[in-house]
GROMACS .gro file of N, CA and C in nm:
model
  420
    1MET      N    1  -0.539  -3.517 -16.224
    1MET     CA    2  -0.562  -3.595 -16.104
    1MET      C    3  -0.645  -3.717 -16.140
    2ALA      N    4  -0.603  -3.831 -16.095
    2ALA     CA    5  -0.680  -3.954 -16.110
    2ALA      C    6  -0.769  -3.967 -15.986
    3THR      N    7  -0.897  -3.939 -16.002
    3THR     CA    8  -0.990  -3.937 -15.890
    3THR      C    9  -1.008  -4.076 -15.831
    4LYS      N   10  -0.997  -4.086 -15.698
    4LYS     CA   11  -1.020  -4.212 -15.627
    4LYS      C   12  -1.155  -4.213 -15.556
    5TYR      N   13  -1.206  -4.096 -15.522
    5TYR     CA   14  -1.335  -4.086 -15.453
    5TYR      C   15  -1.383  -3.942 -15.465
    6THR      N   16  -1.513  -3.924 -15.472
    6THR     CA   17  -1.574  -3.792 -15.472
    6THR      C   18  -1.682  -3.789 -15.365
    7GLY      N   19  -1.666  -3.703 -15.266
    7GLY     CA   20  -1.771  -3.681 -15.167
    7GLY      C   21  -1.864  -3.574 -15.219
    8ILE      N   22  -1.994  -3.597 -15.204
    8ILE     CA   23  -2.092  -3.503 -15.257
    8ILE      C   24  -2.187  -3.461 -15.146
    9ALA      N   25  -2.203  -3.331 -15.130
    9ALA     CA   26  -2.300  -3.278 -15.035
    9ALA      C   27  -2.364  -3.155 -15.097
   10THR      N   28  -2.489  -3.133 -15.061
   10THR     CA   29  -2.563  -3.018 -15.110
   10THR      C   30  -2.612  -2.938 -14.990
   11SER      N   31  -2.591  -2.808 -14.997
   11SER     CA   32  -2.639  -2.719 -14.891
   11SER      C   33  -2.750  -2.630 -14.946
   12THR      N   34  -2.848  -2.605 -14.863
   12THR     CA   35  -2.956  -2.512 -14.896
   12THR      C   36  -2.967  -2.412 -14.781
   13GLY      N   37  -3.006  -2.291 -14.812
   13GLY     CA   38  -3.028  -2.191 -14.708
   13GLY      C   39  -2.902  -2.123 -14.659
   14GLY      N   40  -2.785  -2.153 -14.714
   14GLY     CA   41  -2.662  -2.089 -14.670
   14GLY      C   42  -2.624  -2.129 -14.528
   15ARG      N   43  -2.570  -2.032 -14.453
   15ARG     CA   44  -2.523  -2.060 -14.317
   15ARG      C   45  -2.636  -2.089 -14.219
   16ASP      N   46  -2.758  -2.063 -14.258
   16ASP     CA   47  -2.873  -2.089 -14.172
   16ASP      C   48  -2.969  -2.180 -14.249
   17GLY      N   49  -2.918  -2.298 -14.283
   17GLY     CA   50  -2.995  -2.390 -14.365
   17GLY      C   51  -2.969  -2.534 -14.330
   18ARG      N   52  -2.934  -2.613 -14.431
   18ARG     CA   53  -2.915  -2.756 -14.411
   18ARG      C   54  -2.811  -2.806 -14.511
   19SER      N   55  -2.731  -2.904 -14.469
   19SER     CA   56  -2.636  -2.973 -14.558
   19SER      C   57  -2.665  -3.122 -14.552
   20ARG      N   58  -2.665  -3.183 -14.671
   20ARG     CA   59  -2.695  -3.326 -14.678
   20ARG      C   60  -2.603  -3.391 -14.781
   21SER      N   61  -2.546  -3.506 -14.744
   21SER     CA   62  -2.465  -3.581 -14.840
   21SER      C   63  -2.556  -3.656 -14.936
   22ASP      N   64  -2.501  -3.690 -15.052
   22ASP     CA   65  -2.582  -3.756 -15.153
   22ASP      C   66  -2.634  -3.892 -15.107
   23ASP      N   67  -2.562  -3.958 -15.014
   23ASP     CA   68  -2.606  -4.088 -14.965
   23ASP      C   69  -2.688  -4.078 -14.837
   24GLY      N   70  -2.707  -3.956 -14.786
   24GLY     CA   71  -2.790  -3.936 -14.668
   24GLY      C   72  -2.723  -3.961 -14.534
   25THR      N   73  -2.595  -4.003 -14.535
   25THR     CA   74  -2.530  -4.028 -14.406
   25THR      C   75  -2.503  -3.900 -14.329
   26ILE      N   76  -2.494  -3.788 -14.399
   26ILE     CA   77  -2.483  -3.657 -14.334
   26ILE      C   78  -2.610  -3.581 -14.368
   27ASP      N   79  -2.677  -3.533 -14.265
   27ASP     CA   80  -2.796  -3.451 -14.282
   27ASP      C   81  -2.799  -3.357 -14.163
   28LEU      N   82  -2.744  -3.238 -14.180
   28LEU     CA   83  -2.718  -3.149 -14.068
   28LEU      C   84  -2.789  -3.015 -14.080
   29LYS      N   85  -2.839  -2.967 -13.968
   29LYS     CA   86  -2.893  -2.832 -13.958
   29LYS      C   87  -2.775  -2.737 -13.945
   30LEU      N   88  -2.774  -2.633 -14.026
   30LEU     CA   89  -2.670  -2.531 -14.020
   30LEU      C   90  -2.724  -2.408 -13.947
   31THR      N   91  -2.641  -2.351 -13.861
   31THR     CA   92  -2.679  -2.230 -13.790
   31THR      C   93  -2.562  -2.133 -13.789
   32VAL      N   94  -2.593  -2.007 -13.777
   32VAL     CA   95  -2.490  -1.904 -13.772
   32VAL      C   96  -2.441  -1.890 -13.628
   33PRO      N   97  -2.308  -1.904 -13.605
   33PRO     CA   98  -2.258  -1.888 -13.469
   33PRO      C   99  -2.274  -1.744 -13.419
   34LYS      N  100  -2.279  -1.731 -13.289
   34LYS     CA  101  -2.297  -1.600 -13.227
   34LYS      C  102  -2.191  -1.500 -13.273
   35GLY      N  103  -2.068  -1.545 -13.288
   35GLY     CA  104  -1.958  -1.457 -13.330
   35GLY      C  105  -1.976  -1.397 -13.468
   36LEU      N  106  -2.064  -1.457 -13.548
   36LEU     CA  107  -2.093  -1.406 -13.682
   36LEU      C  108  -2.232  -1.343 -13.688
   37GLY      N  109  -2.289  -1.315 -13.570
   37GLY     CA  110  -2.417  -1.247 -13.566
   37GLY      C  111  -2.538  -1.337 -13.552
   38GLY      N  112  -2.514  -1.467 -13.534
   38GLY     CA  113  -2.625  -1.561 -13.520
   38GLY      C  114  -2.675  -1.571 -13.378
   39ALA      N  115  -2.777  -1.652 -13.361
   39ALA     CA  116  -2.841  -1.670 -13.230
   39ALA      C  117  -2.777  -1.782 -13.150
   40ASP      N  118  -2.675  -1.848 -13.206
   40ASP     CA  119  -2.610  -1.961 -13.140
   40ASP      C  120  -2.710  -2.075 -13.118
   41ALA      N  121  -2.798  -2.095 -13.212
   41ALA     CA  122  -2.899  -2.201 -13.205
   41ALA      C  123  -2.832  -2.337 -13.228
   42PRO      N  124  -2.899  -2.445 -13.189
   42PRO     CA  125  -2.844  -2.579 -13.213
   42PRO      C  126  -2.820  -2.602 -13.363
   43GLY      N  127  -2.709  -2.661 -13.393
   43GLY     CA  128  -2.672  -2.689 -13.530
   43GLY      C  129  -2.522  -2.675 -13.546
   44THR      N  130  -2.475  -2.693 -13.666
   44THR     CA  131  -2.332  -2.683 -13.694
   44THR      C  132  -2.309  -2.571 -13.794
   45ASN      N  133  -2.183  -2.553 -13.832
   45ASN     CA  134  -2.149  -2.447 -13.927
   45ASN      C  135  -2.033  -2.495 -14.015
   46PRO      N  136  -2.006  -2.425 -14.125
   46PRO     CA  137  -1.901  -2.468 -14.216
   46PRO      C  138  -1.763  -2.482 -14.150
   47GLU      N  139  -1.732  -2.396 -14.053
   47GLU     CA  140  -1.601  -2.404 -13.989
   47GLU      C  141  -1.587  -2.533 -13.909
   48GLN      N  142  -1.693  -2.574 -13.840
   48GLN     CA  143  -1.689  -2.701 -13.767
   48GLN      C  144  -1.676  -2.819 -13.862
   49LEU      N  145  -1.746  -2.812 -13.973
   49LEU     CA  146  -1.738  -2.921 -14.070
   49LEU      C  147  -1.599  -2.931 -14.132
   50PHE      N  148  -1.540  -2.816 -14.164
   50PHE     CA  149  -1.404  -2.815 -14.217
   50PHE      C  150  -1.306  -2.867 -14.113
   51ALA      N  151  -1.324  -2.828 -13.987
   51ALA     CA  152  -1.237  -2.874 -13.878
   51ALA      C  153  -1.244  -3.026 -13.864
   52ALA      N  154  -1.364  -3.082 -13.874
   52ALA     CA  155  -1.380  -3.227 -13.863
   52ALA      C  156  -1.308  -3.298 -13.978
   53GLY      N  157  -1.326  -3.249 -14.099
   53GLY     CA  158  -1.261  -3.310 -14.215
   53GLY      C  159  -1.110  -3.299 -14.209
   54TYR      N  160  -1.061  -3.180 -14.175
   54TYR     CA  161  -0.916  -3.157 -14.172
   54TYR      C  162  -0.851  -3.242 -14.063
   55SER      N  163  -0.909  -3.244 -13.944
   55SER     CA  164  -0.847  -3.319 -13.834
   55SER      C  165  -0.844  -3.469 -13.864
   56ALA      N  166  -0.952  -3.522 -13.922
   56ALA     CA  167  -0.955  -3.664 -13.955
   56ALA      C  168  -0.855  -3.699 -14.065
   57CYS      N  169  -0.849  -3.616 -14.167
   57CYS     CA  170  -0.756  -3.639 -14.277
   57CYS      C  171  -0.611  -3.631 -14.229
   58PHE      N  172  -0.582  -3.529 -14.147
   58PHE     CA  173  -0.445  -3.511 -14.100
   58PHE      C  174  -0.401  -3.629 -14.013
   59LEU      N  175  -0.489  -3.677 -13.925
   59LEU     CA  176  -0.453  -3.792 -13.842
   59LEU      C  177  -0.431  -3.916 -13.927
   60GLY      N  178  -0.512  -3.932 -14.030
   60GLY     CA  179  -0.491  -4.044 -14.121
   60GLY      C  180  -0.357  -4.037 -14.190
   61ALA      N  181  -0.320  -3.918 -14.237
   61ALA     CA  182  -0.190  -3.900 -14.302
   61ALA      C  183  -0.076  -3.925 -14.203
   62LEU      N  184  -0.092  -3.877 -14.081
   62LEU     CA  185   0.010  -3.896 -13.979
   62LEU      C  186   0.032  -4.044 -13.950
   63LYS      N  187  -0.076  -4.119 -13.932
   63LYS     CA  188  -0.064  -4.261 -13.903
   63LYS      C  189  -0.001  -4.337 -14.020
   64LEU      N  190  -0.042  -4.303 -14.141
   64LEU     CA  191   0.012  -4.369 -14.260
   64LEU      C  192   0.162  -4.347 -14.273
   65LEU      N  193   0.204  -4.221 -14.269
   65LEU     CA  194   0.345  -4.190 -14.292
   65LEU      C  195   0.433  -4.232 -14.175
   66ALA      N  196   0.385  -4.216 -14.053
   66ALA     CA  197   0.462  -4.260 -13.937
   66ALA      C  198   0.482  -4.411 -13.942
   67GLY      N  199   0.376  -4.483 -13.978
   67GLY     CA  200   0.387  -4.628 -13.989
   67GLY      C  201   0.490  -4.671 -14.091
   68LYS      N  202   0.497  -4.601 -14.203
   68LYS     CA  203   0.597  -4.633 -14.305
   68LYS      C  204   0.738  -4.609 -14.256
   69ASP      N  205   0.753  -4.515 -14.161
   69ASP     CA  206   0.885  -4.483 -14.105
   69ASP      C  207   0.914  -4.560 -13.976
   70GLY      N  208   0.823  -4.649 -13.936
   70GLY     CA  209   0.843  -4.728 -13.815
   70GLY      C  210   0.819  -4.650 -13.686
   71VAL      N  211   0.749  -4.538 -13.695
   71VAL     CA  212   0.718  -4.458 -13.576
   71VAL      C  213   0.583  -4.503 -13.522
   72ARG      N  214   0.580  -4.536 -13.394
   72ARG     CA  215   0.456  -4.582 -13.331
   72ARG      C  216   0.369  -4.463 -13.293
   73ILE      N  217   0.252  -4.456 -13.352
   73ILE     CA  218   0.153  -4.355 -13.316
   73ILE      C  219   0.056  -4.422 -13.219
   74SER      N  220   0.030  -4.357 -13.109
   74SER     CA  221  -0.057  -4.412 -13.005
   74SER      C  222  -0.198  -4.437 -13.057
   75PRO      N  223  -0.263  -4.545 -13.009
   75PRO     CA  224  -0.404  -4.565 -13.043
   75PRO      C  225  -0.491  -4.451 -12.989
   76ASP      N  226  -0.438  -4.377 -12.891
   76ASP     CA  227  -0.509  -4.263 -12.833
   76ASP      C  228  -0.471  -4.131 -12.900
   77ALA      N  229  -0.398  -4.138 -13.011
   77ALA     CA  230  -0.357  -4.015 -13.080
   77ALA      C  231  -0.480  -3.938 -13.124
   78LYS      N  232  -0.466  -3.806 -13.125
   78LYS     CA  233  -0.577  -3.723 -13.172
   78LYS      C  234  -0.523  -3.596 -13.236
   79VAL      N  235  -0.603  -3.544 -13.326
   79VAL     CA  236  -0.574  -3.416 -13.388
   79VAL      C  237  -0.700  -3.331 -13.370
   80THR      N  238  -0.682  -3.215 -13.310
   80THR     CA  239  -0.791  -3.120 -13.294
   80THR      C  240  -0.764  -3.003 -13.387
   81ALA      N  241  -0.860  -2.973 -13.473
   81ALA     CA  242  -0.847  -2.860 -13.564
   81ALA      C  243  -0.933  -2.745 -13.512
   82GLU      N  244  -0.871  -2.630 -13.499
   82GLU     CA  245  -0.942  -2.508 -13.460
   82GLU      C  246  -0.946  -2.418 -13.584
   83VAL      N  247  -1.061  -2.413 -13.649
   83VAL     CA  248  -1.076  -2.333 -13.770
   83VAL      C  249  -1.143  -2.202 -13.732
   84SER      N  250  -1.072  -2.092 -13.754
   84SER     CA  251  -1.123  -1.959 -13.719
   84SER      C  252  -1.158  -1.882 -13.846
   85ILE      N  253  -1.259  -1.798 -13.833
   85ILE     CA  254  -1.300  -1.710 -13.943
   85ILE      C  255  -1.299  -1.567 -13.890
   86GLY      N  256  -1.249  -1.476 -13.971
   86GLY     CA  257  -1.243  -1.336 -13.930
   86GLY      C  258  -1.218  -1.247 -14.050
   87ASP      N  259  -1.206  -1.120 -14.023
   87ASP     CA  260  -1.182  -1.024 -14.131
   87ASP      C  261  -1.048  -1.051 -14.198
   88ALA      N  262  -1.048  -1.050 -14.330
   88ALA     CA  263  -0.925  -1.067 -14.407
   88ALA      C  264  -0.845  -0.938 -14.396
   89GLU      N  265  -0.720  -0.950 -14.357
   89GLU     CA  266  -0.635  -0.831 -14.341
   89GLU      C  267  -0.603  -0.770 -14.476
   90GLY      N  268  -0.644  -0.644 -14.494
   90GLY     CA  269  -0.612  -0.571 -14.616
   90GLY      C  270  -0.690  -0.613 -14.739
   91LYS      N  271  -0.791  -0.698 -14.722
   91LYS     CA  272  -0.871  -0.744 -14.835
   91LYS      C  273  -1.017  -0.742 -14.794
   92PRO      N  274  -1.106  -0.732 -14.891
   92PRO     CA  275  -1.248  -0.739 -14.857
   92PRO      C  276  -1.288  -0.881 -14.818
   93GLY      N  277  -1.388  -0.893 -14.735
   93GLY     CA  278  -1.440  -1.025 -14.701
   93GLY      C  279  -1.378  -1.087 -14.578
   94LEU      N  280  -1.402  -1.215 -14.563
   94LEU     CA  281  -1.355  -1.291 -14.448
   94LEU      C  282  -1.246  -1.389 -14.490
   95ALA      N  283  -1.171  -1.435 -14.392
   95ALA     CA  284  -1.062  -1.530 -14.416
   95ALA      C  285  -1.063  -1.637 -14.307
   96LEU      N  286  -0.999  -1.747 -14.337
   96LEU     CA  287  -0.987  -1.858 -14.242
   96LEU      C  288  -0.843  -1.874 -14.195
   97SER      N  289  -0.828  -1.929 -14.076
   97SER     CA  290  -0.698  -1.975 -14.027
   97SER      C  291  -0.724  -2.101 -13.945
   98THR      N  292  -0.621  -2.183 -13.932
   98THR     CA  293  -0.637  -2.309 -13.860
   98THR      C  294  -0.519  -2.334 -13.768
   99VAL      N  295  -0.549  -2.388 -13.651
   99VAL     CA  296  -0.448  -2.444 -13.561
   99VAL      C  297  -0.477  -2.593 -13.551
  100LEU      N  298  -0.377  -2.676 -13.579
  100LEU     CA  299  -0.389  -2.820 -13.561
  100LEU      C  300  -0.313  -2.858 -13.434
  101ARG      N  301  -0.384  -2.915 -13.338
  101ARG     CA  302  -0.324  -2.961 -13.213
  101ARG      C  303  -0.312  -3.113 -13.220
  102ILE      N  304  -0.188  -3.161 -13.217
  102ILE     CA  305  -0.159  -3.303 -13.238
  102ILE      C  306  -0.107  -3.364 -13.109
  103SER      N  307  -0.167  -3.478 -13.072
  103SER     CA  308  -0.125  -3.548 -12.951
  103SER      C  309  -0.112  -3.697 -12.981
  104SER      N  310  -0.002  -3.757 -12.937
  104SER     CA  311   0.016  -3.901 -12.949
  104SER      C  312   0.091  -3.948 -12.824
  105PRO      N  313   0.018  -3.976 -12.716
  105PRO     CA  314   0.082  -4.014 -12.590
  105PRO      C  315   0.178  -4.132 -12.608
  106GLY      N  316   0.299  -4.116 -12.553
  106GLY     CA  317   0.398  -4.222 -12.557
  106GLY      C  318   0.486  -4.224 -12.681
  107THR      N  319   0.457  -4.140 -12.779
  107THR     CA  320   0.540  -4.135 -12.899
  107THR      C  321   0.657  -4.042 -12.873
  108ASP      N  322   0.776  -4.086 -12.912
  108ASP     CA  323   0.896  -4.003 -12.899
  108ASP      C  324   0.873  -3.866 -12.963
  109ARG      N  325   0.904  -3.761 -12.889
  109ARG     CA  326   0.873  -3.624 -12.934
  109ARG      C  327   0.940  -3.590 -13.067
  110ALA      N  328   1.068  -3.620 -13.081
  110ALA     CA  329   1.139  -3.587 -13.205
  110ALA      C  330   1.082  -3.665 -13.323
  111ALA      N  331   1.050  -3.792 -13.301
  111ALA     CA  332   0.993  -3.874 -13.408
  111ALA      C  333   0.854  -3.822 -13.446
  112LEU      N  334   0.777  -3.779 -13.345
  112LEU     CA  335   0.643  -3.725 -13.371
  112LEU      C  336   0.653  -3.595 -13.449
  113GLU      N  337   0.745  -3.508 -13.410
  113GLU     CA  338   0.763  -3.381 -13.482
  113GLU      C  339   0.795  -3.405 -13.629
  114ALA      N  340   0.885  -3.500 -13.656
  114ALA     CA  341   0.921  -3.531 -13.795
  114ALA      C  342   0.801  -3.588 -13.871
  115ALA      N  343   0.725  -3.675 -13.805
  115ALA     CA  344   0.609  -3.736 -13.869
  115ALA      C  345   0.500  -3.630 -13.897
  116VAL      N  346   0.484  -3.536 -13.806
  116VAL     CA  347   0.386  -3.429 -13.824
  116VAL      C  348   0.423  -3.343 -13.945
  117GLN      N  349   0.550  -3.311 -13.960
  117GLN     CA  350   0.593  -3.231 -14.075
  117GLN      C  351   0.568  -3.306 -14.206
  118LYS      N  352   0.596  -3.436 -14.207
  118LYS     CA  353   0.570  -3.516 -14.327
  118LYS      C  354   0.421  -3.522 -14.356
  119ALA      N  355   0.340  -3.537 -14.252
  119ALA     CA  356   0.195  -3.543 -14.270
  119ALA      C  357   0.143  -3.411 -14.325
  120HIS      N  358   0.202  -3.300 -14.280
  120HIS     CA  359   0.159  -3.169 -14.326
  120HIS      C  360   0.192  -3.149 -14.474
  121GLU      N  361   0.298  -3.209 -14.522
  121GLU     CA  362   0.332  -3.203 -14.664
  121GLU      C  363   0.240  -3.294 -14.747
  122PHE      N  364   0.194  -3.403 -14.688
  122PHE     CA  365   0.121  -3.507 -14.759
  122PHE      C  366  -0.031  -3.488 -14.756
  123CYS      N  367  -0.085  -3.444 -14.645
  123CYS     CA  368  -0.230  -3.434 -14.624
  123CYS      C  369  -0.296  -3.346 -14.731
  124PRO      N  370  -0.399  -3.394 -14.799
  124PRO     CA  371  -0.464  -3.314 -14.903
  124PRO      C  372  -0.524  -3.183 -14.850
  125TYR      N  373  -0.572  -3.182 -14.727
  125TYR     CA  374  -0.624  -3.057 -14.670
  125TYR      C  375  -0.510  -2.958 -14.651
  126SER      N  376  -0.397  -3.004 -14.601
  126SER     CA  377  -0.281  -2.915 -14.585
  126SER      C  378  -0.234  -2.863 -14.719
  127ARG      N  379  -0.234  -2.949 -14.818
  127ARG     CA  380  -0.191  -2.906 -14.951
  127ARG      C  381  -0.287  -2.802 -15.009
  128ALA      N  382  -0.417  -2.823 -14.987
  128ALA     CA  383  -0.516  -2.730 -15.041
  128ALA      C  384  -0.510  -2.593 -14.972
  129THR      N  385  -0.475  -2.593 -14.845
  129THR     CA  386  -0.473  -2.466 -14.770
  129THR      C  387  -0.338  -2.395 -14.780
  130ARG      N  388  -0.232  -2.467 -14.816
  130ARG     CA  389  -0.098  -2.408 -14.821
  130ARG      C  390  -0.096  -2.285 -14.911
  131GLY      N  391  -0.052  -2.174 -14.855
  131GLY     CA  392  -0.045  -2.050 -14.930
  131GLY      C  393  -0.178  -1.976 -14.938
  132ASN      N  394  -0.284  -2.039 -14.887
  132ASN     CA  395  -0.417  -1.980 -14.892
  132ASN      C  396  -0.467  -1.936 -14.754
  133MET      N  397  -0.416  -1.999 -14.651
  133MET     CA  398  -0.455  -1.963 -14.514
  133MET      C  399  -0.346  -2.009 -14.418
  134PRO      N  400  -0.330  -1.938 -14.307
  134PRO     CA  401  -0.232  -1.982 -14.210
  134PRO      C  402  -0.274  -2.111 -14.141
  135VAL      N  403  -0.179  -2.203 -14.127
  135VAL     CA  404  -0.201  -2.327 -14.053
  135VAL      C  405  -0.087  -2.340 -13.953
  136GLU      N  406  -0.121  -2.343 -13.826
  136GLU     CA  407  -0.021  -2.359 -13.719
  136GLU      C  408  -0.027  -2.502 -13.667
  137LEU      N  409   0.088  -2.567 -13.655
  137LEU     CA  410   0.097  -2.703 -13.602
  137LEU      C  411   0.146  -2.696 -13.457
  138VAL      N  412   0.069  -2.753 -13.365
  138VAL     CA  413   0.106  -2.752 -13.224
  138VAL      C  414   0.108  -2.897 -13.176
  139ILE      N  415   0.224  -2.943 -13.132
  139ILE     CA  416   0.234  -3.078 -13.078
  139ILE      C  417   0.221  -3.069 -12.926
  140GLU      N  418   0.123  -3.141 -12.875
  140GLU     CA  419   0.096  -3.134 -12.731
  140GLU      C  420   0.144  -3.259 -12.660
   0.00000   0.00000   0.00000
C-alpha cells in the first residue's frame, strides 16, 4: 500500500478513559455505555467513533463515484452508521455489526442504489469490514 495519510490517536484508560489525536484536534472523554455495564456518563465510546468515521468515509465514496457516473447526489445527502456491539455467536468475546442508512433527497432511486453498491465496494471502511462483520445497506 502506498500510504497517502496516517491518522494517529492515542487512548488511555480503555473504554473509561480518554482519546486524543496527535495534533490535538480530537480530545475526547471515553465512557462505557449503559448497555455494556457503564453508568451512561457524558462522553463517547469506540462504537460512536467508528460510526462517525465509517459514515463520513462512505458518504465521501458515494459522492466521488456517483459524480464520476453523472449521478447527482443531493447536498442534503447523509449517511447514518449504526454500529452495534454484542456477543459473538459461537465464539468467545464481542462482535460488531453495522447498518448504514443512506439518504439523498431527489436522487433517482435506481441510480442511488447502483451508486451505493459501488461505494460499498470502494469505501476503505467497507473493504476493511467485509467478511469480518455484517454490514447492512438501507436506502431511505
